[in-house]
mmCIF file of N, CA and C in Angstrom:
data_model
loop_
_atom_site.group_PDB
_atom_site.id
_atom_site.type_symbol
_atom_site.label_atom_id
_atom_site.label_comp_id
_atom_site.label_asym_id
_atom_site.label_seq_id
_atom_site.Cartn_x
_atom_site.Cartn_y
_atom_site.Cartn_z
ATOM 1 N N MET A 181 1.523 -192.420 67.368
ATOM 2 C CA MET A 181 0.376 -191.986 66.601
ATOM 3 C C MET A 181 -0.214 -193.200 65.886
ATOM 4 N N THR A 182 -1.530 -193.242 65.812
ATOM 5 C CA THR A 182 -2.225 -194.335 65.146
ATOM 6 C C THR A 182 -2.085 -194.210 63.641
ATOM 7 N N GLU A 183 -1.765 -195.307 62.989
ATOM 8 C CA GLU A 183 -1.711 -195.308 61.529
ATOM 9 C C GLU A 183 -3.035 -195.826 61.004
ATOM 10 N N PHE A 184 -3.537 -195.171 59.969
ATOM 11 C CA PHE A 184 -4.820 -195.538 59.390
ATOM 12 C C PHE A 184 -4.623 -196.123 58.006
ATOM 13 N N SER A 185 -5.537 -196.980 57.631
ATOM 14 C CA SER A 185 -5.561 -197.576 56.296
ATOM 15 C C SER A 185 -6.888 -197.225 55.646
ATOM 16 N N ILE A 186 -6.925 -197.312 54.332
ATOM 17 C CA ILE A 186 -8.162 -197.068 53.606
ATOM 18 C C ILE A 186 -9.207 -198.076 54.078
ATOM 19 N N CYS A 187 -10.420 -197.638 54.260
ATOM 20 C CA CYS A 187 -11.590 -198.407 54.725
ATOM 21 C C CYS A 187 -11.652 -198.570 56.240
ATOM 22 N N ASP A 188 -10.694 -198.021 56.987
ATOM 23 C CA ASP A 188 -10.812 -198.033 58.444
ATOM 24 C C ASP A 188 -11.987 -197.153 58.848
ATOM 25 N N LEU A 189 -12.682 -197.534 59.898
ATOM 26 C CA LEU A 189 -13.730 -196.690 60.451
ATOM 27 C C LEU A 189 -13.116 -195.874 61.572
ATOM 28 N N ALA A 190 -13.407 -194.579 61.578
ATOM 29 C CA ALA A 190 -12.816 -193.694 62.567
ATOM 30 C C ALA A 190 -13.850 -192.679 63.029
ATOM 31 N N ARG A 191 -13.564 -192.076 64.177
ATOM 32 C CA ARG A 191 -14.426 -191.035 64.728
ATOM 33 C C ARG A 191 -13.623 -189.754 64.811
ATOM 34 N N ASN A 192 -14.236 -188.648 64.373
ATOM 35 C CA ASN A 192 -13.654 -187.317 64.470
ATOM 36 C C ASN A 192 -14.652 -186.473 65.240
ATOM 37 N N GLY A 193 -14.417 -186.291 66.543
ATOM 38 C CA GLY A 193 -15.399 -185.602 67.370
ATOM 39 C C GLY A 193 -16.658 -186.449 67.463
ATOM 40 N N LEU A 194 -17.782 -185.894 67.036
ATOM 41 C CA LEU A 194 -19.045 -186.632 67.049
ATOM 42 C C LEU A 194 -19.337 -187.286 65.718
ATOM 43 N N ARG A 195 -18.413 -187.201 64.769
ATOM 44 C CA ARG A 195 -18.633 -187.736 63.433
ATOM 45 C C ARG A 195 -17.971 -189.098 63.281
ATOM 46 N N ALA A 196 -18.709 -190.056 62.773
ATOM 47 C CA ALA A 196 -18.140 -191.353 62.423
ATOM 48 C C ALA A 196 -17.983 -191.374 60.916
ATOM 49 N N ALA A 197 -16.845 -191.860 60.441
ATOM 50 C CA ALA A 197 -16.578 -191.806 59.011
ATOM 51 C C ALA A 197 -15.677 -192.955 58.599
ATOM 52 N N THR A 198 -15.522 -193.106 57.286
ATOM 53 C CA THR A 198 -14.644 -194.108 56.698
ATOM 54 C C THR A 198 -13.426 -193.411 56.123
ATOM 55 N N VAL A 199 -12.247 -193.949 56.386
ATOM 56 C CA VAL A 199 -11.021 -193.397 55.812
ATOM 57 C C VAL A 199 -10.990 -193.767 54.334
ATOM 58 N N THR A 200 -10.881 -192.753 53.464
ATOM 59 C CA THR A 200 -10.886 -193.000 52.024
ATOM 60 C C THR A 200 -9.545 -192.733 51.366
ATOM 61 N N ASP A 201 -8.645 -192.021 52.040
ATOM 62 C CA ASP A 201 -7.326 -191.750 51.475
ATOM 63 C C ASP A 201 -6.384 -191.421 52.616
ATOM 64 N N VAL A 202 -5.148 -191.861 52.512
ATOM 65 C CA VAL A 202 -4.157 -191.605 53.545
ATOM 66 C C VAL A 202 -2.968 -190.917 52.897
ATOM 67 N N GLY A 203 -2.702 -189.676 53.322
ATOM 68 C CA GLY A 203 -1.566 -188.930 52.799
ATOM 69 C C GLY A 203 -0.434 -188.927 53.807
ATOM 70 N N THR A 204 0.593 -188.126 53.537
ATOM 71 C CA THR A 204 1.727 -188.071 54.452
ATOM 72 C C THR A 204 1.391 -187.294 55.711
ATOM 73 N N VAL A 205 0.494 -186.308 55.616
ATOM 74 C CA VAL A 205 0.129 -185.506 56.779
ATOM 75 C C VAL A 205 -1.366 -185.577 57.064
ATOM 76 N N LEU A 206 -2.200 -185.517 56.029
ATOM 77 C CA LEU A 206 -3.648 -185.473 56.212
ATOM 78 C C LEU A 206 -4.307 -186.780 55.795
ATOM 79 N N VAL A 207 -5.452 -187.044 56.395
ATOM 80 C CA VAL A 207 -6.252 -188.228 56.089
ATOM 81 C C VAL A 207 -7.602 -187.735 55.578
ATOM 82 N N THR A 208 -8.081 -188.308 54.479
ATOM 83 C CA THR A 208 -9.405 -187.967 53.967
ATOM 84 C C THR A 208 -10.416 -188.942 54.545
ATOM 85 N N ILE A 209 -11.476 -188.394 55.131
ATOM 86 C CA ILE A 209 -12.553 -189.232 55.649
ATOM 87 C C ILE A 209 -13.843 -188.838 54.947
ATOM 88 N N SER A 210 -14.745 -189.787 54.816
ATOM 89 C CA SER A 210 -16.025 -189.455 54.183
ATOM 90 C C SER A 210 -17.156 -190.173 54.885
ATOM 91 N N MET A 211 -18.304 -189.526 54.863
ATOM 92 C CA MET A 211 -19.536 -190.095 55.400
ATOM 93 C C MET A 211 -20.623 -189.711 54.426
ATOM 94 N N GLY A 212 -21.153 -190.677 53.755
ATOM 95 C CA GLY A 212 -22.161 -190.376 52.752
ATOM 96 C C GLY A 212 -21.539 -190.312 51.369
ATOM 97 N N MET A 213 -22.358 -189.963 50.395
ATOM 98 C CA MET A 213 -21.897 -190.003 49.011
ATOM 99 C C MET A 213 -21.032 -188.807 48.633
ATOM 100 N N SER A 214 -21.285 -187.623 49.184
ATOM 101 C CA SER A 214 -20.534 -186.458 48.736
ATOM 102 C C SER A 214 -19.789 -185.733 49.846
ATOM 103 N N ALA A 215 -20.025 -186.068 51.082
ATOM 104 C CA ALA A 215 -19.391 -185.368 52.191
ATOM 105 C C ALA A 215 -18.029 -185.984 52.493
ATOM 106 N N SER A 216 -16.969 -185.209 52.304
ATOM 107 C CA SER A 216 -15.636 -185.673 52.680
ATOM 108 C C SER A 216 -14.847 -184.490 53.205
ATOM 109 N N ARG A 217 -13.853 -184.782 54.020
ATOM 110 C CA ARG A 217 -13.017 -183.712 54.561
ATOM 111 C C ARG A 217 -11.640 -184.253 54.872
ATOM 112 N N MET A 218 -10.679 -183.354 54.906
ATOM 113 C CA MET A 218 -9.304 -183.689 55.254
ATOM 114 C C MET A 218 -9.109 -183.385 56.736
ATOM 115 N N VAL A 219 -8.524 -184.317 57.462
ATOM 116 C CA VAL A 219 -8.266 -184.119 58.886
ATOM 117 C C VAL A 219 -6.862 -184.614 59.218
ATOM 118 N N CYS A 220 -6.343 -184.130 60.331
ATOM 119 C CA CYS A 220 -5.055 -184.610 60.829
ATOM 120 C C CYS A 220 -5.289 -185.947 61.529
ATOM 121 N N PRO A 221 -4.368 -186.896 61.387
ATOM 122 C CA PRO A 221 -4.571 -188.213 61.998
ATOM 123 C C PRO A 221 -4.729 -188.165 63.517
ATOM 124 N N TRP A 222 -4.116 -187.196 64.185
ATOM 125 C CA TRP A 222 -4.223 -187.139 65.636
ATOM 126 C C TRP A 222 -5.600 -186.636 66.080
ATOM 127 N N GLU A 223 -6.450 -186.179 65.141
ATOM 128 C CA GLU A 223 -7.817 -185.785 65.469
ATOM 129 C C GLU A 223 -8.783 -186.968 65.404
ATOM 130 N N LEU A 224 -8.315 -188.107 64.897
ATOM 131 C CA LEU A 224 -9.178 -189.270 64.692
ATOM 132 C C LEU A 224 -8.990 -190.309 65.786
ATOM 133 N N VAL A 225 -10.054 -191.052 66.046
ATOM 134 C CA VAL A 225 -10.017 -192.201 66.945
ATOM 135 C C VAL A 225 -10.529 -193.387 66.150
ATOM 136 N N ARG A 226 -9.722 -194.432 66.058
ATOM 137 C CA ARG A 226 -10.148 -195.621 65.315
ATOM 138 C C ARG A 226 -11.272 -196.318 66.072
ATOM 139 N N LEU A 227 -12.310 -196.718 65.335
ATOM 140 C CA LEU A 227 -13.417 -197.456 65.940
ATOM 141 C C LEU A 227 -13.076 -198.933 65.956
ATOM 142 N N ARG A 228 -13.316 -199.568 67.089
ATOM 143 C CA ARG A 228 -13.076 -201.002 67.209
ATOM 144 C C ARG A 228 -14.252 -201.762 66.627
ATOM 145 N N ALA A 229 -14.044 -203.017 66.309
ATOM 146 C CA ALA A 229 -15.096 -203.851 65.719
ATOM 147 C C ALA A 229 -16.313 -203.923 66.635
ATOM 148 N N ALA A 230 -16.095 -203.972 67.945
ATOM 149 C CA ALA A 230 -17.219 -204.051 68.883
ATOM 150 C C ALA A 230 -18.088 -202.803 68.808
ATOM 151 N N GLU A 231 -17.468 -201.625 68.642
ATOM 152 C CA GLU A 231 -18.237 -200.388 68.534
ATOM 153 C C GLU A 231 -19.050 -200.364 67.249
ATOM 154 N N VAL A 232 -18.474 -200.880 66.182
ATOM 155 C CA VAL A 232 -19.173 -200.916 64.904
ATOM 156 C C VAL A 232 -20.339 -201.886 64.979
ATOM 157 N N GLU A 233 -20.132 -203.048 65.601
ATOM 158 C CA GLU A 233 -21.201 -204.041 65.730
ATOM 159 C C GLU A 233 -22.360 -203.516 66.568
ATOM 160 N N ARG A 234 -22.068 -202.671 67.560
ATOM 161 C CA ARG A 234 -23.133 -202.089 68.384
ATOM 162 C C ARG A 234 -23.844 -200.956 67.665
ATOM 163 N N GLY A 235 -23.353 -200.586 66.486
ATOM 164 C CA GLY A 235 -24.014 -199.539 65.718
ATOM 165 C C GLY A 235 -23.544 -198.142 66.030
ATOM 166 N N PHE A 236 -22.311 -197.989 66.523
ATOM 167 C CA PHE A 236 -21.793 -196.661 66.849
ATOM 168 C C PHE A 236 -21.917 -195.729 65.659
ATOM 169 N N GLY A 237 -21.465 -196.159 64.494
ATOM 170 C CA GLY A 237 -21.486 -195.297 63.320
ATOM 171 C C GLY A 237 -22.884 -194.919 62.891
ATOM 172 N N ALA A 238 -23.850 -195.786 63.121
ATOM 173 C CA ALA A 238 -25.224 -195.501 62.717
ATOM 174 C C ALA A 238 -25.862 -194.440 63.613
ATOM 175 N N ARG A 239 -25.377 -194.298 64.844
ATOM 176 C CA ARG A 239 -25.975 -193.328 65.766
ATOM 177 C C ARG A 239 -25.478 -191.914 65.522
ATOM 178 N N TRP A 240 -24.335 -191.760 64.892
ATOM 179 C CA TRP A 240 -23.736 -190.443 64.713
ATOM 180 C C TRP A 240 -23.986 -189.961 63.303
ATOM 181 N N ARG A 241 -24.127 -188.676 63.144
ATOM 182 C CA ARG A 241 -24.410 -188.086 61.845
ATOM 183 C C ARG A 241 -23.312 -187.115 61.461
ATOM 184 N N TRP A 242 -23.108 -186.982 60.175
ATOM 185 C CA TRP A 242 -22.158 -186.005 59.639
ATOM 186 C C TRP A 242 -22.776 -184.634 59.836
ATOM 187 N N ASN A 243 -22.107 -183.740 60.530
ATOM 188 C CA ASN A 243 -22.710 -182.465 60.935
ATOM 189 C C ASN A 243 -22.438 -181.311 59.985
ATOM 190 N N ASN A 244 -22.211 -181.560 58.730
ATOM 191 C CA ASN A 244 -21.994 -180.455 57.780
ATOM 192 C C ASN A 244 -23.234 -180.175 56.999
#
């Protein structure tokens, strides 16, 4: 299983987000000033630097 750190960029489905907290079971991700959610780490895919440089996160929107 991938381990995440605070400030990692990750994708959850079609959502790109920043990891803001890492717990023992759940990871908190946020996109924007007030939108945050708890997810299981196995639901996330870490974004590589190349994807971020190409603007992957800018193309995806938080769907809540």
